[in-house]
Amino acid sequence: MKKVVLITTGGTIASKPKEPSGKLDSGAMSGEELAELCDLPQDIDVEIDSAIQKPSIHLTGDDWILLKNRIEEHFDNPEIDGVVVTHGTDTLEETAYFFDLTIADERPVVVTGSQRSIADLGSDVYINLRHAIYSACHPDLKKCGTVVVFNERIFAARYVKKEHASNIQGFNAFGFGYLGIIDNDDVYLFQKPANREYYQVNSTLPRVDIVKCHIDSDGVMLDALANAGSEGIIIEGVGRGQVAPSMMPAIKRCIEKGIYVVITTSSEEGSVYPTYDYPGSAHNLHNEQVVLGRDFDSKKARVRLSVQLAAKENVQF
Ligand SMILES: NC(=O)C[C@H](N)C(=O)O
């Protein structure tokens, strides 16, 4: 019989209403409670590891390291075919990309969650969990890195993004689509990620921040972050990676202090590129030693830079 470890971390998928508000408490349920309420597959041996019980925005970098270590410990057992991690959807894409970059084992790591609680009409808890378990022990998903299973679809961690605040079609991978689908418990894979990357991370993650650029942005936030001890700053620029010219003096101050600055784009698709030559353009930024963040979403860029700094590797995008 195939064997899958189910690591639970909280989120709506493990939520219960809280008194007196009657509103959902994300992560109120332990892994054992969640598994008991769900109709888990009978043909797969599922081992429960109830790790964390939090709303996903309450998770920390230290939680990531703890979870990564737990996954690696489970993979020390050769009988394990794969791991499922249940997670709140709000930050699921960040955690999934962290696992993707920091876990070397070729067996599948599948992250899933739900938009509706187990008691809600048309809840997606049961189906997402079931599909994630079948995916985690499917041989086709070996060497694909960490994937996200949601609403019958399988996404690469590198590109997946929460696209809807509440709809059960909650995730998408803009410009890339999904790797495959799960139909009636069967996994069908249509494409695989071309490259895998691995960074060895054992230490606490450094402070890395994101600043979003808009008309009239200036350097106040950048200077404040430099004073707060930020080791890396992702600036989410516009279009091909332009920023407001009034940010440039503070960007230069950050670089002089040894802070890594990466420019990304707020566009859903397409890459940062030095197309223009004017104050604040990607060309101007690049000349000031700002790293061009290619087509990375800002939150993925933040995970990537944190991991590269923690691994003491060269910063590369
Ligand atoms: N759907 C969810 O899981 C959202 C929840 N607030 C979370 O913990 O991320």
CSV table of C-alpha atoms and ligand atoms in Angstrom, one decimal:
chain,number,residue,atom,x,y,z
A,1,MET,CA,0.0,0.0,0.0
A,2,LYS,CA,1.3,3.5,-0.8
A,3,LYS,CA,2.1,5.7,2.2
A,4,VAL,CA,1.7,9.5,2.4
A,5,VAL,CA,2.4,11.8,5.4
A,6,LEU,CA,-0.3,14.5,5.9
A,7,ILE,CA,1.3,17.5,7.7
A,8,THR,CA,-1.3,20.0,8.9
A,9,THR,CA,-0.6,23.7,9.6
A,10,GLY,CA,-4.0,25.4,10.0
A,11,GLY,CA,-5.9,27.6,7.7
A,12,THR,CA,-9.6,27.5,6.6
A,13,ILE,CA,-9.2,23.8,5.8
A,14,ALA,CA,-8.8,23.3,9.6
A,15,SER,CA,-11.1,26.0,10.8
A,16,LYS,CA,-14.1,26.0,13.2
A,17,PRO,CA,-16.5,28.8,14.1
A,18,LYS,CA,-15.3,30.7,17.2
A,19,GLU,CA,-17.7,31.9,19.9
A,20,PRO,CA,-19.2,34.5,20.5
A,21,SER,CA,-18.5,35.9,17.0
A,22,GLY,CA,-19.4,32.8,15.1
A,23,LYS,CA,-16.6,33.7,12.7
A,24,LEU,CA,-14.1,31.1,11.5
A,25,ASP,CA,-11.0,30.4,13.6
A,26,SER,CA,-8.4,29.3,11.0
A,27,GLY,CA,-6.4,26.3,12.3
A,28,ALA,CA,-8.7,25.5,15.3
A,29,MET,CA,-8.6,21.8,14.2
A,30,SER,CA,-5.7,19.5,14.8
A,31,GLY,CA,-4.6,17.2,12.0
A,32,GLU,CA,-6.2,14.2,13.7
A,33,GLU,CA,-9.6,16.0,13.9
A,34,LEU,CA,-9.4,17.1,10.3
A,35,ALA,CA,-8.5,13.6,9.1
A,36,GLU,CA,-11.4,12.1,11.2
A,37,LEU,CA,-13.9,14.4,9.6
A,38,CYS,CA,-12.7,13.8,6.0
A,39,ASP,CA,-13.3,10.8,3.9
A,40,LEU,CA,-9.6,9.9,3.4
A,41,PRO,CA,-8.7,7.4,0.7
A,42,GLN,CA,-8.9,3.8,2.0
A,43,ASP,CA,-6.3,2.5,-0.4
A,44,ILE,CA,-3.5,4.7,0.8
A,45,ASP,CA,-1.8,4.6,4.3
A,46,VAL,CA,-2.0,8.2,5.6
A,47,GLU,CA,0.2,9.1,8.6
A,48,ILE,CA,-0.9,12.3,10.3
A,49,ASP,CA,1.6,14.9,11.5
A,50,SER,CA,-0.3,17.7,13.2
A,51,ALA,CA,2.4,20.4,13.1
A,52,ILE,CA,0.9,23.9,13.4
A,53,GLN,CA,-2.6,25.3,14.0
A,54,LYS,CA,-2.5,28.9,12.7
A,55,PRO,CA,-4.1,31.2,10.1
A,56,SER,CA,-1.6,31.3,7.3
A,57,ILE,CA,-0.7,34.9,7.8
A,58,HIS,CA,0.4,34.1,11.3
A,59,LEU,CA,3.1,31.8,10.0
A,60,THR,CA,6.7,32.9,10.3
A,61,GLY,CA,10.1,32.2,8.6
A,62,ASP,CA,10.9,30.0,11.6
A,63,ASP,CA,7.7,28.0,11.0
A,64,TRP,CA,9.0,27.4,7.4
A,65,ILE,CA,12.3,26.0,8.7
A,66,LEU,CA,10.4,23.8,11.2
A,67,LEU,CA,8.1,22.5,8.4
A,68,LYS,CA,10.9,21.9,5.9
A,69,ASN,CA,12.9,20.0,8.6
A,70,ARG,CA,9.8,17.9,9.4
A,71,ILE,CA,9.3,17.1,5.7
A,72,GLU,CA,12.9,16.1,5.3
A,73,GLU,CA,12.6,13.8,8.4
A,74,HIS,CA,9.6,12.1,6.9
A,75,PHE,CA,11.6,11.6,3.7
A,76,ASP,CA,14.3,9.8,5.7
A,77,ASN,CA,11.8,6.9,5.7
A,78,PRO,CA,12.1,5.2,2.3
A,79,GLU,CA,8.6,3.8,2.7
A,80,ILE,CA,7.0,7.3,2.3
A,81,ASP,CA,5.8,8.0,-1.2
A,82,GLY,CA,5.1,11.7,-0.7
A,83,VAL,CA,4.0,14.4,1.6
A,84,VAL,CA,0.8,16.6,1.7
A,85,VAL,CA,0.9,19.9,3.6
A,86,THR,CA,-2.5,21.5,4.4
A,87,HIS,CA,-2.2,25.3,4.7
A,88,GLY,CA,-4.3,28.5,4.7
A,89,THR,CA,-4.7,29.8,1.2
A,90,ASP,CA,-3.7,33.4,2.0
A,91,THR,CA,0.0,32.7,2.0
A,92,LEU,CA,0.1,29.2,0.6
A,93,GLU,CA,2.0,30.2,-2.5
A,94,GLU,CA,4.8,31.7,-0.4
A,95,THR,CA,5.3,28.5,1.7
A,96,ALA,CA,5.0,26.3,-1.4
A,97,TYR,CA,7.8,28.2,-3.2
A,98,PHE,CA,9.9,28.0,0.0
A,99,PHE,CA,9.6,24.2,0.0
A,100,ASP,CA,10.3,24.1,-3.7
A,101,LEU,CA,13.6,25.9,-3.2
A,102,THR,CA,14.8,24.1,-0.1
A,103,ILE,CA,13.7,20.5,-0.3
A,104,ALA,CA,16.0,18.3,-2.5
A,105,ASP,CA,14.1,15.0,-2.3
A,106,GLU,CA,12.5,14.0,-5.6
A,107,ARG,CA,9.4,12.6,-4.0
A,108,PRO,CA,6.3,14.9,-4.3
A,109,VAL,CA,5.5,17.6,-1.8
A,110,VAL,CA,1.9,18.7,-2.4
A,111,VAL,CA,0.4,21.8,-0.7
A,112,THR,CA,-3.3,22.3,-0.5
A,113,GLY,CA,-6.0,24.2,1.4
A,114,SER,CA,-9.6,25.2,1.0
A,115,GLN,CA,-11.6,28.4,0.5
A,116,ARG,CA,-14.6,27.1,2.4
A,117,SER,CA,-14.7,25.6,5.9
A,118,ILE,CA,-15.7,21.9,6.3
A,119,ALA,CA,-19.2,23.0,7.5
A,120,ASP,CA,-19.8,25.4,4.6
A,121,LEU,CA,-22.2,24.4,1.8
A,122,GLY,CA,-20.2,23.0,-1.1
A,123,SER,CA,-17.1,22.8,1.0
A,124,ASP,CA,-13.9,22.2,-1.0
A,125,VAL,CA,-12.1,20.7,2.1
A,126,TYR,CA,-12.8,17.0,1.2
A,127,ILE,CA,-12.0,17.1,-2.4
A,128,ASN,CA,-8.9,19.2,-2.2
A,129,LEU,CA,-7.4,17.0,0.5
A,130,ARG,CA,-8.3,13.8,-1.2
A,131,HIS,CA,-6.8,15.0,-4.5
A,132,ALA,CA,-3.7,16.1,-2.8
A,133,ILE,CA,-3.2,12.7,-1.2
A,134,TYR,CA,-3.6,10.9,-4.6
A,135,SER,CA,-1.2,13.4,-6.2
A,136,ALA,CA,1.4,13.0,-3.4
A,137,CYS,CA,1.9,9.3,-4.2
A,138,HIS,CA,1.7,9.5,-8.0
A,139,PRO,CA,5.0,8.6,-9.7
A,140,ASP,CA,4.5,11.2,-12.5
A,141,LEU,CA,4.8,14.0,-9.9
A,142,LYS,CA,8.3,12.9,-8.9
A,143,LYS,CA,11.0,15.4,-9.7
A,144,CYS,CA,8.4,18.2,-10.3
A,145,GLY,CA,9.3,20.0,-7.0
A,146,THR,CA,6.6,21.3,-4.8
A,147,VAL,CA,3.2,21.5,-6.3
A,148,VAL,CA,-0.1,23.0,-5.3
A,149,VAL,CA,-3.3,21.0,-5.7
A,150,PHE,CA,-6.5,23.0,-5.8
A,151,ASN,CA,-9.9,22.6,-7.4
A,152,GLU,CA,-8.9,19.6,-9.4
A,153,ARG,CA,-5.8,21.3,-10.8
A,154,ILE,CA,-2.0,20.8,-10.2
A,155,PHE,CA,0.2,23.9,-10.2
A,156,ALA,CA,4.0,24.5,-10.0
A,157,ALA,CA,4.9,26.3,-6.8
A,158,ARG,CA,7.1,28.7,-8.8
A,159,TYR,CA,4.1,30.3,-10.7
A,160,VAL,CA,1.0,29.6,-8.6
A,161,LYS,CA,-0.8,32.6,-7.1
A,162,LYS,CA,-4.1,33.0,-5.2
A,163,GLU,CA,-6.2,34.7,-7.8
A,164,HIS,CA,-9.5,34.9,-5.9
A,165,ALA,CA,-10.2,35.9,-2.3
A,166,SER,CA,-13.0,33.4,-1.8
A,167,ASN,CA,-14.0,31.5,-4.9
A,168,ILE,CA,-13.2,27.7,-4.9
A,169,GLN,CA,-11.3,28.4,-8.1
A,170,GLY,CA,-8.8,30.2,-5.9
A,171,PHE,CA,-5.5,29.6,-7.6
A,172,ASN,CA,-3.9,30.2,-11.1
A,173,ALA,CA,-0.5,30.3,-12.7
A,174,PHE,CA,-0.7,33.3,-15.0
A,175,GLY,CA,0.9,32.7,-18.4
A,176,PHE,CA,1.8,29.1,-17.6
A,177,GLY,CA,-1.4,27.3,-16.7
A,178,TYR,CA,-1.6,24.1,-14.7
A,179,LEU,CA,0.7,21.1,-14.9
A,180,GLY,CA,-2.2,18.7,-14.9
A,181,ILE,CA,-5.5,17.7,-13.4
A,182,ILE,CA,-7.1,15.2,-11.0
A,183,ASP,CA,-10.2,13.6,-12.4
A,184,ASN,CA,-12.0,11.0,-10.3
A,185,ASP,CA,-8.9,10.3,-8.2
A,186,ASP,CA,-6.7,9.8,-11.2
A,187,VAL,CA,-3.8,12.2,-11.9
A,188,TYR,CA,-3.1,13.4,-15.5
A,189,LEU,CA,0.0,15.4,-16.0
A,190,PHE,CA,0.4,17.4,-19.2
A,191,GLN,CA,3.6,19.4,-18.5
A,192,LYS,CA,6.5,19.4,-16.1
A,193,PRO,CA,8.7,22.3,-14.7
A,194,ALA,CA,11.8,22.5,-16.9
A,195,ASN,CA,14.3,23.2,-14.0
A,196,ARG,CA,14.6,22.5,-10.4
A,197,GLU,CA,16.7,24.5,-8.0
A,198,TYR,CA,17.9,23.6,-4.5
A,199,TYR,CA,19.3,25.8,-1.7
A,200,GLN,CA,20.5,24.4,1.6
A,201,VAL,CA,18.9,26.5,4.3
A,202,ASN,CA,19.5,25.7,8.0
A,203,SER,CA,19.6,29.1,9.6
A,204,THR,CA,17.0,31.7,10.4
A,205,LEU,CA,15.9,33.6,7.3
A,206,PRO,CA,17.1,37.2,7.0
A,207,ARG,CA,14.7,40.2,7.0
A,208,VAL,CA,13.6,40.8,3.4
A,209,ASP,CA,10.9,43.4,2.6
A,210,ILE,CA,8.6,44.4,-0.3
A,211,VAL,CA,7.9,48.0,-1.4
A,212,LYS,CA,5.3,48.7,-4.0
A,213,CYS,CA,5.8,51.5,-6.4
A,214,HIS,CA,3.1,54.0,-7.6
A,215,ILE,CA,2.9,57.6,-8.9
A,216,ASP,CA,4.5,59.9,-6.3
A,217,SER,CA,6.4,57.0,-4.5
A,218,ASP,CA,9.5,58.3,-2.7
A,219,GLY,CA,12.3,56.9,-0.6
A,220,VAL,CA,10.7,57.2,2.9
A,221,MET,CA,9.8,53.5,3.2
A,222,LEU,CA,13.2,52.4,1.8
A,223,ASP,CA,15.1,54.5,4.3
A,224,ALA,CA,12.9,53.2,7.1
A,225,LEU,CA,13.5,49.6,6.1
A,226,ALA,CA,17.3,50.2,5.9
A,227,ASN,CA,17.1,51.6,9.4
A,228,ALA,CA,15.1,48.6,10.5
A,229,GLY,CA,17.9,46.2,9.4
A,230,SER,CA,16.5,44.9,6.2
A,231,GLU,CA,19.0,42.8,4.3
A,232,GLY,CA,17.1,42.7,1.1
A,233,ILE,CA,14.3,44.8,-0.5
A,234,ILE,CA,12.1,43.8,-3.4
A,235,ILE,CA,10.8,46.9,-5.2
A,236,GLU,CA,7.6,46.1,-7.1
A,237,GLY,CA,7.9,48.5,-10.0
A,238,VAL,CA,5.6,49.1,-13.0
A,239,GLY,CA,5.7,47.6,-16.5
A,240,ARG,CA,9.2,46.6,-17.6
A,241,GLY,CA,10.5,47.4,-14.0
A,242,GLN,CA,10.3,51.2,-13.7
A,243,VAL,CA,10.1,53.2,-10.4
A,244,ALA,CA,9.3,56.8,-9.6
A,245,PRO,CA,12.4,58.9,-9.9
A,246,SER,CA,12.0,60.2,-6.4
A,247,MET,CA,12.9,56.7,-5.1
A,248,MET,CA,16.4,56.7,-6.7
A,249,PRO,CA,18.4,58.6,-4.0
A,250,ALA,CA,17.1,56.2,-1.3
A,251,ILE,CA,17.7,53.2,-3.5
A,252,LYS,CA,21.4,54.3,-3.9
A,253,ARG,CA,21.6,54.7,-0.1
A,254,CYS,CA,20.3,51.2,0.4
A,255,ILE,CA,22.8,49.7,-2.1
A,256,GLU,CA,25.7,51.7,-0.4
A,257,LYS,CA,24.7,50.1,2.9
A,258,GLY,CA,25.0,46.6,1.4
A,259,ILE,CA,21.3,45.9,1.1
A,260,TYR,CA,20.3,43.7,-1.9
A,261,VAL,CA,17.7,45.5,-4.0
A,262,VAL,CA,15.6,43.6,-6.6
A,263,ILE,CA,13.2,45.2,-9.0
A,264,THR,CA,10.1,43.2,-10.0
A,265,THR,CA,7.0,44.2,-12.0
A,266,SER,CA,3.4,44.5,-10.8
A,267,SER,CA,2.3,43.1,-14.1
A,268,GLU,CA,0.9,39.6,-13.9
A,269,GLU,CA,2.9,38.4,-16.9
A,270,GLY,CA,6.1,39.5,-18.6
A,271,SER,CA,9.7,40.3,-17.5
A,272,VAL,CA,11.6,43.2,-16.1
A,273,TYR,CA,13.9,44.4,-18.9
A,274,PRO,CA,16.1,47.5,-19.5
A,275,THR,CA,14.0,48.9,-22.4
A,276,TYR,CA,14.1,52.6,-21.4
A,277,ASP,CA,16.8,55.1,-20.5
A,278,TYR,CA,15.3,57.7,-18.0
A,279,PRO,CA,15.6,58.2,-14.2
A,280,GLY,CA,13.9,55.3,-12.5
A,281,SER,CA,14.0,53.0,-15.5
A,282,ALA,CA,15.2,49.4,-15.3
A,283,HIS,CA,18.3,50.4,-17.2
A,284,ASN,CA,19.0,53.2,-14.6
A,285,LEU,CA,18.3,50.8,-11.7
A,286,HIS,CA,20.6,48.1,-13.2
A,287,ASN,CA,23.4,50.7,-13.5
A,288,GLU,CA,23.0,51.4,-9.8
A,289,GLN,CA,23.5,47.6,-9.0
A,290,VAL,CA,19.8,46.8,-8.6
A,291,VAL,CA,19.1,43.1,-9.5
A,292,LEU,CA,16.6,42.6,-12.3
A,293,GLY,CA,13.9,40.3,-11.0
A,294,ARG,CA,12.8,38.8,-14.3
A,295,ASP,CA,9.2,37.6,-14.2
A,296,PHE,CA,9.1,36.8,-10.5
A,297,ASP,CA,6.1,37.9,-8.6
A,298,SER,CA,7.2,40.1,-5.7
A,299,LYS,CA,6.3,37.6,-3.0
A,300,LYS,CA,8.1,34.8,-4.8
A,301,ALA,CA,11.1,37.1,-5.3
A,302,ARG,CA,11.1,37.8,-1.5
A,303,VAL,CA,11.1,34.1,-0.8
A,304,ARG,CA,13.9,33.5,-3.4
A,305,LEU,CA,16.1,36.3,-2.1
A,306,SER,CA,15.6,35.3,1.6
A,307,VAL,CA,16.6,31.7,0.7
A,308,GLN,CA,19.6,32.7,-1.3
A,309,LEU,CA,20.9,35.0,1.5
A,310,ALA,CA,20.2,32.3,4.1
A,311,ALA,CA,22.0,29.7,2.0
A,312,LYS,CA,24.9,32.2,1.5
A,313,GLU,CA,24.7,31.7,-2.2
A,314,ASN,CA,25.1,34.3,-4.9
A,315,VAL,CA,22.0,36.4,-5.5
A,316,GLN,CA,20.6,35.4,-8.9
A,317,PHE,CA,17.3,35.9,-10.7
B,1,LIG,N1,-8.9,30.1,2.8
B,1,LIG,C1,-8.0,30.3,3.8
B,1,LIG,O1,-7.4,29.3,4.2
B,1,LIG,C2,-7.8,31.7,4.3
B,1,LIG,C3,-7.3,31.7,5.8
B,1,LIG,N2,-7.5,33.0,6.3
B,1,LIG,C4,-5.8,31.4,5.9
B,1,LIG,O2,-5.4,31.0,7.0
B,1,LIG,O3,-5.0,31.6,5.0
